[in-house]
Amino acid sequence: MEIPADLIVHQTDHWILNHRLDSALPGYLMLGSRARVEAFHELPDEALLELGPLMARTQRVMERLLEPCRLYIGRYGHVPGWPIHFHCIPVYGWVEELFWRDERYRLLETFAGGEPQTATDGAELTLFVWREFCERPDPPAIQGPGRGEVIERLRAAFL
């Protein structure tokens, strides 16, 4: 799949950093390999050497510009045909507040022993972001700058 140019934040010889196509959450980025491979061991050595510094720079830029309460970076997908990629998910304070106010996600407490929780973990917040900001046709209203403005700010930071 071709990534629309307006969603691309930064490119290197081996990686493309773009806003997630289907995410209404401003700043949800994907760092994907230009090589059409699905595993680390299939990447060229040059791509592997570029990956660590690029991930560190991405984290630094996102934390400085977006100021999320949490920033999750992980590899999740296993759909054939997609190159190896990483999700960079900013969790803003207002996102976590929405999570706590949504009674549907309190059902997760049942699976965690039934005691009311006062803290959550990355898996629960990631699930919330995916369901509410990526899969819903009517995602919650965002607070702060929109997706386009965030993309422009991030692009400028990578120049």
C-alpha angles and dihedrals in degrees: 000000000000116000112228111246092233090064097050112105101176140350135200131179091276108019141052121205112199142157110264106265098226100035123111089187106102111236099020098143135188122209107201136178119247087213110084095234131126102205138054093236090059094057120101113254090246091058091051091050091051095047102072097049091043093051090048092049091047091052092047093049094045094048093047098045103031100031096207119182087231135011119202121196117184149137114242115146128094102173109141114246098032115108119237108287143166131223117227105196121185113204108200123198091251090054091054090048090054089050093054093047094051107092092199089071092051085075086075087070089067089062092046095061100287097269117127109258127223095185134041136200138232095265093058095045092045090052089049093051093047095048098040105033104027108030105031116092087213106039121190118275113270126229120222129009119359129242096270094050092047091051091052092048092049092047091053091051091055095053 
